[in-house]
Amino acid sequence: MKLIFEKSVEGRSCSILPPCDVPAAELPTALARDKAPDLPRLCENDISRHYTQLARRTRGVNGGFYPLGSCTMKYNPKVNEVAAALPGFTDVHPLQPAHTVQGCLEVLALAEQYLCEITGMDAMTFQPAAGAHGEYTGLLLIKAYHEHRGDAARTKIIVPDSAHGTNPASAAMAGFSVVNVPSAPNGCVDLEKLREAVGPDTAGLMLTNPNTVGLFDENILEITRIIHEAGGLNYYDGANLNAVMGVARPGDMGFDVVHLNLHKTFSTPHGGGGPGSGPVGCKELLRPFLPKESVAQGPDGYALEDQPCSVGRVKEFYGNFLVVVKALAYIITLGREGIPQAAKHAVLNANYMMECLKDLYDMAYDARCMHEFVMDLGRLKGETGVSAMDIAKGLLDNGIHPPTMYFPLIVHEALMVEPTETESKETIDEAVEVLRRLYSQAQEDPESLHQAPVTTVVRRLDEVGAARHPKLIFPQ
Ligand SMILES: *Cc1c(COP(=O)(O)O)cnc(C)c1O
């Protein structure tokens, strides 16, 4: 397939830009270009065909099963996109006076109220644009809390090794040093090691729950108690809330601050490169430190206010507002009954799929999983030479997007499968059959799997080469 620049024909064009509806302004000459930008020259159907061709070459949720663990590649109702495209939401300016955007502020206030109800928190900010950005923001709150109390010694954040990779990175970015705590053989936090790790320098703990091996930590109340007794605060990485929403609340489990990934759980697709939203909810004790500009109900309707000891802004204005519109539409559509039902389906689908496979494939942990499970292909590789990578590539030949591979790092030859709550039994049954067939293929004809994929647009890629020597400009 040619690049769009190679399709360009001098003199060709199309006018798809709307007419200018503001007074034309002269650019200062210092800012003007020397020559016009080298944009491709194409007519409308060239452009339409180009992008349609590109879209057909990618694998997405609308094309088929996409069980990418830790990513929640579920189907998101299109109606929520319609809600977010309403002109009352799209044609506003963030600097408009509050009395002219009461509807938008009500969206933020209602989303805050519902998501606080779902998480058991007291207040929330929508500024962070992603999960990791939320982690960073939540950690700033913890830092500000200790500093405000004059307790400068609390410089360490405890992060279990089953945490999402962003957790230690965010803690380091927020200026903490990271203390790693290993997991016990059952995949949950090792309590003895945790007790040894806490002390007067403990600022807090970050717990990914369900953790990266798909397990709900069975000692969660004990974990948060240990941290609180040591004087630290508890951070809940709630990116994967689709496993627990409406069923259990971080706020009831002893957590002081939590982030959510609206672009996983709450109806914005994940993995498209944005926009995302990683709101941070907190208990009353952290409210004074929330980022600037929260929505409050005043005598004349909704208004914006700053918290007294705010950590400042972590993003301009209110974050990615339209993502919040979609989340609110989703919550209202599902309601009090639908939210826990979606969570239960996420857990049921994962456990069903795991049970259908575990006589052939080894599971990393022999336990009831939450929304995802981890297969350990170490034995299969030893017996046949077929690796997790080979099985993943074999799935591509069968029209299925691979699960997350070689993550979490604590399981070698890992395939981490998240069917999500929006898949039917038929789809899961088909995927199970494909995986079972690939297992036989690995025994009978391992070479064929080393060759996979053979039906895709490109064959097996040199991933290291692509990372080390990326071709980022055209022409090379
Ligand atoms: C996805 C994810 C994150 C990071 O979210 P981003 O929006 O990609 O920054 C953090 N924690 C967990 C558990 C996740 O699954």
Short mmCIF file of C-alpha atoms and ligand atoms in Angstrom, two decimals:
data_model
loop_
_atom_site.label_atom_id
_atom_site.label_comp_id
_atom_site.label_asym_id
_atom_site.label_seq_id
_atom_site.Cartn_x
_atom_site.Cartn_y
_atom_site.Cartn_z
CA MET A 1 0.00 0.00 0.00
CA LYS A 2 1.30 3.43 -0.92
CA LEU A 3 1.78 6.20 1.60
CA ILE A 4 -0.60 9.12 1.31
CA PHE A 5 2.32 11.29 0.15
CA GLU A 6 3.04 8.88 -2.70
CA LYS A 7 -0.57 9.17 -3.85
CA SER A 8 -0.33 12.94 -4.02
CA VAL A 9 -0.91 14.54 -7.47
CA GLU A 10 0.08 18.15 -8.03
CA GLY A 11 -2.94 20.41 -8.49
CA ARG A 12 -5.46 18.01 -6.98
CA SER A 13 -7.42 19.12 -3.90
CA CYS A 14 -10.73 19.12 -2.16
CA SER A 15 -12.41 21.70 0.01
CA ILE A 16 -13.61 20.02 3.16
CA LEU A 17 -12.77 22.83 5.55
CA PRO A 18 -15.75 24.93 6.66
CA PRO A 19 -15.72 28.58 5.65
CA CYS A 20 -13.91 30.86 8.06
CA ASP A 21 -16.39 32.46 10.48
CA VAL A 22 -14.00 34.71 12.37
CA PRO A 23 -12.14 37.80 11.15
CA ALA A 24 -9.00 36.85 9.27
CA ALA A 25 -5.82 37.81 11.12
CA GLU A 26 -2.41 38.51 9.66
CA LEU A 27 0.37 36.32 11.05
CA PRO A 28 3.45 38.21 12.17
CA THR A 29 6.05 37.65 9.45
CA ALA A 30 8.48 36.28 12.02
CA LEU A 31 6.09 33.38 12.54
CA ALA A 32 5.30 32.75 8.88
CA ARG A 33 6.78 29.81 6.95
CA ASP A 34 9.29 30.32 4.18
CA LYS A 35 7.44 27.94 1.94
CA ALA A 36 4.10 26.17 2.00
CA PRO A 37 3.99 22.87 3.96
CA ASP A 38 4.44 19.73 1.88
CA LEU A 39 0.93 18.34 2.29
CA PRO A 40 -0.38 15.54 0.09
CA ARG A 41 -2.67 16.73 -2.73
CA LEU A 42 -5.65 14.46 -3.05
CA CYS A 43 -9.35 14.59 -3.83
CA GLU A 44 -11.94 13.51 -1.33
CA ASN A 45 -12.40 9.93 -2.53
CA ASP A 46 -8.63 9.35 -2.61
CA ILE A 47 -8.54 10.35 1.04
CA SER A 48 -11.60 8.32 1.95
CA ARG A 49 -10.21 5.20 0.26
CA HIS A 50 -6.80 5.66 1.77
CA TYR A 51 -8.10 5.72 5.33
CA THR A 52 -10.64 2.97 4.71
CA GLN A 53 -7.82 0.77 3.41
CA LEU A 54 -5.73 1.58 6.44
CA ALA A 55 -8.63 0.82 8.78
CA ARG A 56 -9.16 -2.58 7.11
CA ARG A 57 -5.56 -3.48 7.79
CA THR A 58 -5.83 -2.95 11.52
CA ARG A 59 -7.53 -5.19 14.00
CA GLY A 60 -10.02 -3.49 16.27
CA VAL A 61 -12.86 -4.24 18.62
CA ASN A 62 -15.36 -3.69 15.81
CA GLY A 63 -13.59 -6.36 13.76
CA GLY A 64 -13.49 -9.20 16.25
CA PHE A 65 -12.51 -10.62 19.61
CA TYR A 66 -9.76 -8.57 21.27
CA PRO A 67 -8.82 -10.18 24.60
CA LEU A 68 -5.87 -7.90 25.39
CA GLY A 69 -5.31 -8.28 29.14
CA SER A 70 -5.02 -5.18 31.32
CA CYS A 71 -6.43 -3.08 28.49
CA THR A 72 -10.19 -3.75 28.61
CA MET A 73 -10.75 -3.69 24.88
CA LYS A 74 -14.49 -4.00 25.28
CA TYR A 75 -17.24 -2.84 22.99
CA ASN A 76 -18.40 0.65 23.89
CA PRO A 77 -21.95 1.64 23.02
CA LYS A 78 -22.01 4.06 20.08
CA VAL A 79 -24.87 5.99 21.65
CA ASN A 80 -22.44 7.46 24.16
CA GLU A 81 -20.41 8.88 21.28
CA VAL A 82 -23.60 10.53 20.06
CA ALA A 83 -24.10 12.10 23.49
CA ALA A 84 -20.52 13.41 23.51
CA ALA A 85 -20.99 14.88 20.01
CA LEU A 86 -23.94 17.09 21.01
CA PRO A 87 -23.16 20.72 20.09
CA GLY A 88 -23.99 21.87 23.62
CA PHE A 89 -20.97 19.89 24.75
CA THR A 90 -18.65 20.40 21.80
CA ASP A 91 -19.22 24.06 20.94
CA VAL A 92 -18.31 25.56 24.27
CA HIS A 93 -15.13 27.29 25.32
CA PRO A 94 -13.44 26.52 28.63
CA LEU A 95 -13.09 30.23 29.37
CA GLN A 96 -16.83 30.91 29.08
CA PRO A 97 -18.39 32.31 32.26
CA ALA A 98 -19.81 29.57 34.47
CA HIS A 99 -23.41 30.76 34.12
CA THR A 100 -23.26 30.06 30.36
CA VAL A 101 -22.08 26.44 30.75
CA GLN A 102 -24.29 25.20 33.56
CA GLY A 103 -25.12 21.99 31.67
CA CYS A 104 -21.46 21.08 31.24
CA LEU A 105 -20.74 21.81 34.89
CA GLU A 106 -23.71 19.66 35.85
CA VAL A 107 -22.17 16.79 33.85
CA LEU A 108 -18.96 17.13 35.86
CA ALA A 109 -20.84 17.41 39.16
CA LEU A 110 -23.05 14.39 38.44
CA ALA A 111 -20.14 12.29 37.17
CA GLU A 112 -18.25 13.17 40.34
CA GLN A 113 -21.22 12.22 42.51
CA TYR A 114 -21.81 8.86 40.79
CA LEU A 115 -18.16 7.89 40.55
CA CYS A 116 -17.64 8.81 44.21
CA GLU A 117 -20.61 6.60 45.03
CA ILE A 118 -19.11 3.76 42.97
CA THR A 119 -15.64 4.09 44.52
CA GLY A 120 -16.60 5.10 48.06
CA MET A 121 -14.73 8.40 47.80
CA ASP A 122 -15.76 11.93 48.87
CA ALA A 123 -14.41 14.14 46.07
CA MET A 124 -12.95 13.78 42.60
CA THR A 125 -10.96 15.65 39.97
CA PHE A 126 -11.32 15.02 36.25
CA GLN A 127 -8.16 16.83 35.21
CA PRO A 128 -5.80 13.88 34.66
CA ALA A 129 -5.81 12.74 31.03
CA ALA A 130 -4.84 9.11 31.59
CA GLY A 131 -4.39 6.43 34.21
CA ALA A 132 -0.71 7.10 34.82
CA HIS A 133 -1.46 10.84 34.96
CA GLY A 134 -4.07 10.06 37.63
CA GLU A 135 -1.52 8.07 39.61
CA TYR A 136 0.86 10.99 39.50
CA THR A 137 -1.90 13.34 40.65
CA GLY A 138 -3.00 11.04 43.46
CA LEU A 139 0.57 10.76 44.67
CA LEU A 140 0.90 14.55 44.67
CA LEU A 141 -2.11 14.60 47.01
CA ILE A 142 -0.43 12.09 49.34
CA LYS A 143 2.77 14.12 49.26
CA ALA A 144 0.97 17.39 49.96
CA TYR A 145 -0.91 15.75 52.84
CA HIS A 146 2.27 14.64 54.62
CA GLU A 147 4.08 17.90 53.93
CA HIS A 148 1.12 19.90 55.21
CA ARG A 149 1.34 17.98 58.48
CA GLY A 150 5.05 18.79 58.66
CA ASP A 151 5.99 15.13 58.27
CA ALA A 152 8.83 15.40 55.77
CA ALA A 153 10.27 11.99 56.61
CA ARG A 154 7.68 10.09 54.58
CA THR A 155 9.48 9.70 51.30
CA LYS A 156 8.76 6.10 50.33
CA ILE A 157 5.95 4.52 48.41
CA ILE A 158 5.48 0.78 48.70
CA VAL A 159 4.62 -0.94 45.43
CA PRO A 160 4.00 -4.70 45.27
CA ASP A 161 5.61 -6.50 42.32
CA SER A 162 2.15 -7.40 41.00
CA ALA A 163 1.40 -3.70 40.41
CA HIS A 164 0.86 -2.22 36.98
CA GLY A 165 4.15 -0.98 35.54
CA THR A 166 3.03 2.62 35.70
CA ASN A 167 2.76 2.52 39.53
CA PRO A 168 6.48 2.57 40.37
CA ALA A 169 7.11 4.98 37.49
CA SER A 170 4.51 7.44 38.78
CA ALA A 171 5.83 7.19 42.34
CA ALA A 172 9.32 8.01 41.10
CA MET A 173 8.02 10.92 39.01
CA ALA A 174 6.21 12.34 42.03
CA GLY A 175 9.56 12.39 43.85
CA PHE A 176 9.16 9.32 46.06
CA SER A 177 11.54 6.43 46.32
CA VAL A 178 9.95 3.10 45.54
CA VAL A 179 10.01 0.10 47.83
CA ASN A 180 9.21 -3.14 46.06
CA VAL A 181 7.29 -5.84 47.93
CA PRO A 182 7.20 -9.35 46.45
CA SER A 183 4.11 -11.46 45.98
CA ALA A 184 3.47 -14.65 47.89
CA PRO A 185 3.19 -17.87 45.82
CA ASN A 186 -0.60 -17.36 45.60
CA GLY A 187 -0.13 -14.14 43.62
CA CYS A 188 -1.19 -11.81 46.46
CA VAL A 189 0.96 -9.41 48.47
CA ASP A 190 3.31 -11.17 50.90
CA LEU A 191 2.07 -9.78 54.23
CA GLU A 192 5.25 -10.58 56.16
CA LYS A 193 7.35 -8.74 53.60
CA LEU A 194 4.91 -5.85 53.71
CA ARG A 195 5.19 -5.61 57.50
CA GLU A 196 8.98 -5.54 57.17
CA ALA A 197 8.80 -2.78 54.57
CA VAL A 198 6.69 -0.22 56.46
CA GLY A 199 8.09 2.38 58.82
CA PRO A 200 8.16 6.07 59.71
CA ASP A 201 9.39 6.80 56.16
CA THR A 202 6.31 5.20 54.55
CA ALA A 203 4.27 7.79 52.67
CA GLY A 204 1.88 5.21 51.32
CA LEU A 205 1.15 2.12 49.31
CA MET A 206 -0.05 1.76 45.73
CA LEU A 207 -2.12 -1.33 45.18
CA THR A 208 -3.29 -2.41 41.76
CA ASN A 209 -6.46 -4.34 42.44
CA PRO A 210 -7.32 -6.64 40.80
CA ASN A 211 -3.56 -7.01 40.44
CA THR A 212 -1.74 -7.63 37.18
CA VAL A 213 -2.27 -11.37 37.44
CA GLY A 214 -6.03 -10.79 37.58
CA LEU A 215 -6.49 -11.57 41.28
CA PHE A 216 -8.39 -9.68 43.96
CA ASP A 217 -5.98 -9.52 46.88
CA GLU A 218 -7.59 -11.65 49.58
CA ASN A 219 -5.78 -9.74 52.35
CA ILE A 220 -6.79 -6.32 51.16
CA LEU A 221 -8.21 -5.15 54.51
CA GLU A 222 -5.10 -6.31 56.34
CA ILE A 223 -2.88 -4.56 53.77
CA THR A 224 -4.57 -1.20 54.16
CA ARG A 225 -4.57 -1.60 57.95
CA ILE A 226 -0.81 -2.24 58.02
CA ILE A 227 -0.18 0.91 55.99
CA HIS A 228 -2.54 3.09 58.03
CA GLU A 229 -1.03 1.90 61.29
CA ALA A 230 2.40 2.84 59.96
CA GLY A 231 1.07 6.34 59.22
CA GLY A 232 0.88 5.97 55.44
CA LEU A 233 -2.00 6.43 53.03
CA ASN A 234 -3.45 3.87 50.64
CA TYR A 235 -3.67 4.40 46.89
CA TYR A 236 -5.95 2.16 44.82
CA ASP A 237 -5.12 1.73 41.16
CA GLY A 238 -8.66 1.31 39.88
CA ALA A 239 -7.88 1.31 36.17
CA ASN A 240 -9.62 -2.04 35.88
CA LEU A 241 -12.72 -1.18 37.84
CA ASN A 242 -14.88 -3.21 35.48
CA ALA A 243 -14.10 -6.19 37.72
CA VAL A 244 -15.43 -4.65 40.94
CA MET A 245 -17.64 -1.65 40.14
CA GLY A 246 -20.94 -1.74 41.96
CA VAL A 247 -19.84 -4.82 43.89
CA ALA A 248 -17.04 -3.59 46.17
CA ARG A 249 -15.71 -0.09 46.88
CA PRO A 250 -12.08 0.92 47.42
CA GLY A 251 -13.30 3.48 49.95
CA ASP A 252 -14.73 0.67 52.09
CA MET A 253 -11.50 -1.30 51.86
CA GLY A 254 -9.39 1.38 53.52
CA PHE A 255 -8.19 3.33 50.51
CA ASP A 256 -7.74 7.09 50.68
CA VAL A 257 -7.25 7.83 47.01
CA VAL A 258 -8.12 6.04 43.79
CA HIS A 259 -7.82 6.64 40.09
CA LEU A 260 -10.09 5.24 37.41
CA ASN A 261 -9.50 4.79 33.71
CA LEU A 262 -12.64 6.12 32.06
CA HIS A 263 -10.95 4.97 28.84
CA LYS A 264 -11.20 1.35 29.87
CA THR A 265 -14.12 0.87 32.17
CA PHE A 266 -16.46 3.76 31.39
CA SER A 267 -17.18 3.71 27.71
CA THR A 268 -14.24 5.31 25.99
CA PRO A 269 -12.18 2.94 23.86
CA HIS A 270 -8.72 2.27 25.18
CA GLY A 271 -5.66 1.83 23.04
CA GLY A 272 -6.50 4.37 20.38
CA GLY A 273 -3.96 6.86 21.62
CA GLY A 274 -6.45 9.09 23.35
CA PRO A 275 -8.14 11.15 24.46
CA GLY A 276 -8.40 9.47 27.81
CA SER A 277 -9.41 10.39 31.32
CA GLY A 278 -7.95 9.25 34.62
CA PRO A 279 -10.06 10.92 37.31
CA VAL A 280 -8.79 10.79 40.87
CA GLY A 281 -11.15 10.32 43.78
CA CYS A 282 -10.13 10.91 47.36
CA LYS A 283 -11.37 10.81 50.91
CA GLU A 284 -12.22 14.03 52.76
CA LEU A 285 -8.71 14.29 54.26
CA LEU A 286 -7.19 14.80 50.81
CA ARG A 287 -9.87 17.12 49.37
CA PRO A 288 -8.03 20.35 50.33
CA PHE A 289 -5.16 19.38 48.04
CA LEU A 290 -7.14 18.56 44.88
CA PRO A 291 -6.04 20.24 41.63
CA LYS A 292 -7.40 23.71 40.92
CA GLU A 293 -10.95 24.28 39.78
CA SER A 294 -13.48 21.82 41.05
CA VAL A 295 -17.18 22.16 40.40
CA ALA A 296 -19.28 23.20 43.35
CA GLN A 297 -22.97 23.92 43.74
CA GLY A 298 -23.49 27.54 44.77
CA PRO A 299 -26.57 29.71 45.35
CA ASP A 300 -26.72 30.62 41.63
CA GLY A 301 -26.14 27.16 40.23
CA TYR A 302 -22.83 25.46 39.54
CA ALA A 303 -19.61 27.38 39.99
CA LEU A 304 -15.89 26.67 39.97
CA GLU A 305 -13.82 26.87 43.11
CA ASP A 306 -10.24 26.24 44.15
CA GLN A 307 -9.28 24.12 47.11
CA PRO A 308 -7.33 25.95 49.85
CA CYS A 309 -4.09 23.92 49.60
CA SER A 310 -4.41 22.83 45.98
CA VAL A 311 -1.44 21.08 44.39
CA GLY A 312 -2.10 23.29 41.37
CA ARG A 313 -3.07 22.25 37.91
CA VAL A 314 -2.11 18.93 36.39
CA LYS A 315 -3.79 19.76 33.08
CA GLU A 316 -5.49 22.75 31.56
CA PHE A 317 -9.14 23.36 32.50
CA TYR A 318 -11.25 20.29 33.37
CA GLY A 319 -9.41 17.50 31.60
CA ASN A 320 -10.88 15.68 28.61
CA PHE A 321 -14.46 16.73 29.21
CA LEU A 322 -16.12 14.75 26.42
CA VAL A 323 -14.74 11.52 27.86
CA VAL A 324 -16.55 12.40 31.08
CA VAL A 325 -19.78 12.96 29.10
CA LYS A 326 -19.49 9.43 27.73
CA ALA A 327 -18.80 8.01 31.19
CA LEU A 328 -21.85 9.75 32.62
CA ALA A 329 -24.06 8.56 29.76
CA TYR A 330 -22.78 5.03 30.35
CA ILE A 331 -23.40 5.14 34.11
CA ILE A 332 -26.90 6.54 33.67
CA THR A 333 -27.72 3.93 31.02
CA LEU A 334 -26.56 1.01 33.15
CA GLY A 335 -27.85 2.38 36.43
CA ARG A 336 -27.57 0.89 39.88
CA GLU A 337 -28.46 -2.60 38.61
CA GLY A 338 -26.43 -2.53 35.40
CA ILE A 339 -23.09 -1.41 36.84
CA PRO A 340 -22.62 -4.46 39.12
CA GLN A 341 -24.07 -6.69 36.40
CA ALA A 342 -21.38 -5.52 33.96
CA ALA A 343 -18.72 -6.26 36.60
CA LYS A 344 -20.12 -9.71 37.23
CA HIS A 345 -20.13 -10.47 33.51
CA ALA A 346 -16.49 -9.39 33.23
CA VAL A 347 -15.57 -11.81 36.01
CA LEU A 348 -17.84 -14.60 34.75
CA ASN A 349 -16.50 -14.40 31.19
CA ALA A 350 -12.89 -14.57 32.36
CA ASN A 351 -13.52 -17.49 34.71
CA TYR A 352 -15.57 -19.33 32.09
CA MET A 353 -12.83 -18.99 29.50
CA MET A 354 -10.14 -20.00 32.00
CA GLU A 355 -12.10 -23.11 33.02
CA CYS A 356 -12.55 -24.10 29.35
CA LEU A 357 -8.78 -24.00 28.80
CA LYS A 358 -7.13 -25.13 31.97
CA ASP A 359 -7.04 -28.86 31.17
CA LEU A 360 -4.67 -28.00 28.30
CA TYR A 361 -2.96 -24.75 29.19
CA ASP A 362 -1.31 -24.18 32.58
CA MET A 363 -2.72 -21.25 34.49
CA ALA A 364 -0.20 -19.12 36.37
CA TYR A 365 -2.41 -19.16 39.46
CA ASP A 366 -4.92 -21.77 40.46
CA ALA A 367 -7.50 -19.39 41.82
CA ARG A 368 -10.77 -17.73 40.91
CA CYS A 369 -9.76 -14.79 38.73
CA MET A 370 -11.38 -11.41 38.31
CA HIS A 371 -11.69 -9.83 34.82
CA GLU A 372 -8.56 -11.49 33.39
CA PHE A 373 -6.37 -14.55 33.80
CA VAL A 374 -2.77 -15.40 33.04
CA MET A 375 -1.75 -18.52 31.15
CA ASP A 376 1.79 -19.81 31.63
CA LEU A 377 3.11 -21.42 28.44
CA GLY A 378 6.46 -22.41 29.94
CA ARG A 379 5.69 -26.15 29.88
CA LEU A 380 4.35 -26.02 26.32
CA LYS A 381 7.50 -24.26 25.20
CA GLY A 382 9.70 -26.83 26.93
CA GLU A 383 7.82 -29.71 25.32
CA THR A 384 7.31 -28.36 21.82
CA GLY A 385 9.41 -25.23 21.38
CA VAL A 386 6.21 -23.25 20.75
CA SER A 387 6.30 -20.04 22.76
CA ALA A 388 3.65 -17.61 23.97
CA MET A 389 4.67 -15.43 21.02
CA ASP A 390 4.00 -18.29 18.56
CA ILE A 391 0.53 -18.96 20.01
CA ALA A 392 -0.21 -15.22 19.88
CA LYS A 393 0.77 -15.11 16.21
CA GLY A 394 -1.30 -18.22 15.56
CA LEU A 395 -4.32 -16.44 17.01
CA LEU A 396 -3.86 -13.66 14.45
CA ASP A 397 -4.23 -16.22 11.66
CA ASN A 398 -7.54 -17.15 13.21
CA GLY A 399 -8.91 -13.60 13.29
CA ILE A 400 -8.31 -13.04 17.00
CA HIS A 401 -6.20 -10.27 18.46
CA PRO A 402 -3.56 -11.77 20.75
CA PRO A 403 -3.80 -11.45 24.50
CA THR A 404 -1.18 -9.36 26.27
CA MET A 405 2.14 -11.17 25.92
CA TYR A 406 5.06 -11.53 28.32
CA PHE A 407 3.30 -9.43 30.94
CA PRO A 408 3.16 -9.49 33.90
CA LEU A 409 6.90 -9.99 34.16
CA ILE A 410 6.57 -12.27 37.17
CA VAL A 411 5.24 -15.02 34.86
CA HIS A 412 7.52 -16.19 32.03
CA GLU A 413 5.81 -17.13 28.75
CA ALA A 414 2.72 -15.29 29.94
CA LEU A 415 -0.42 -14.76 27.94
CA MET A 416 -2.81 -12.51 29.80
CA VAL A 417 -6.38 -12.85 28.62
CA GLU A 418 -9.20 -10.40 29.26
CA PRO A 419 -12.36 -11.40 27.40
CA THR A 420 -14.28 -8.37 28.83
CA GLU A 421 -17.93 -8.15 29.83
CA THR A 422 -19.25 -7.35 26.37
CA GLU A 423 -18.40 -10.66 24.68
CA SER A 424 -21.02 -13.34 24.16
CA LYS A 425 -20.66 -16.99 25.12
CA GLU A 426 -20.50 -17.86 21.41
CA THR A 427 -17.51 -15.58 20.82
CA ILE A 428 -15.69 -16.95 23.85
CA ASP A 429 -16.48 -20.54 22.83
CA GLU A 430 -15.01 -19.89 19.39
CA ALA A 431 -11.85 -18.41 20.89
CA VAL A 432 -11.54 -21.39 23.24
CA GLU A 433 -11.79 -23.74 20.27
CA VAL A 434 -9.09 -21.81 18.40
CA LEU A 435 -6.77 -21.92 21.41
CA ARG A 436 -7.37 -25.64 21.86
CA ARG A 437 -6.65 -26.23 18.17
CA LEU A 438 -3.43 -24.21 18.42
CA TYR A 439 -2.38 -26.38 21.34
CA SER A 440 -2.71 -29.52 19.18
CA GLN A 441 -0.95 -27.77 16.34
CA ALA A 442 1.94 -27.02 18.71
CA GLN A 443 2.29 -30.74 19.46
CA GLU A 444 1.89 -31.95 15.88
CA ASP A 445 3.48 -29.27 13.74
CA PRO A 446 5.36 -26.72 15.86
CA GLU A 447 7.18 -25.35 12.80
CA SER A 448 3.89 -24.08 11.34
CA LEU A 449 3.42 -21.94 14.45
CA HIS A 450 6.94 -20.55 14.28
CA GLN A 451 5.93 -19.33 10.80
CA ALA A 452 2.65 -17.71 11.89
CA PRO A 453 1.06 -15.37 11.02
CA VAL A 454 0.68 -16.24 7.35
CA THR A 455 -2.68 -14.63 6.56
CA THR A 456 -2.03 -11.10 7.81
CA VAL A 457 -0.99 -8.03 5.83
CA VAL A 458 2.50 -8.25 7.22
CA ARG A 459 4.17 -11.40 8.53
CA ARG A 460 6.17 -11.63 11.72
CA LEU A 461 7.75 -8.28 12.44
CA ASP A 462 11.22 -7.51 13.66
CA GLU A 463 10.03 -5.85 16.85
CA VAL A 464 13.47 -5.17 18.25
CA GLY A 465 14.56 -3.65 14.94
CA ALA A 466 11.41 -1.52 14.87
CA ALA A 467 12.15 -0.25 18.37
CA ARG A 468 15.89 0.27 17.85
CA HIS A 469 15.85 1.65 14.31
CA PRO A 470 12.41 3.15 13.78
CA LYS A 471 11.77 4.80 10.43
CA LEU A 472 10.00 7.92 11.47
CA ILE A 473 10.36 10.16 8.44
CA PHE A 474 9.42 9.91 4.80
CA PRO A 475 11.18 9.60 2.44
CA GLN A 476 13.90 7.61 4.18
C1 LIG B 1 -4.01 0.80 31.94
C2 LIG B 1 -3.58 0.82 33.32
C3 LIG B 1 -2.89 1.92 33.86
C4 LIG B 1 -2.39 3.08 33.04
O1 LIG B 1 -3.38 3.77 32.35
P1 LIG B 1 -2.97 4.75 31.14
O2 LIG B 1 -4.21 5.46 30.79
O3 LIG B 1 -2.48 3.85 30.04
O4 LIG B 1 -1.90 5.66 31.62
C5 LIG B 1 -2.58 1.89 35.20
N1 LIG B 1 -2.91 0.84 35.97
C6 LIG B 1 -3.56 -0.24 35.48
C7 LIG B 1 -3.90 -1.37 36.40
C8 LIG B 1 -3.91 -0.29 34.15
O5 LIG B 1 -4.54 -1.37 33.67
#
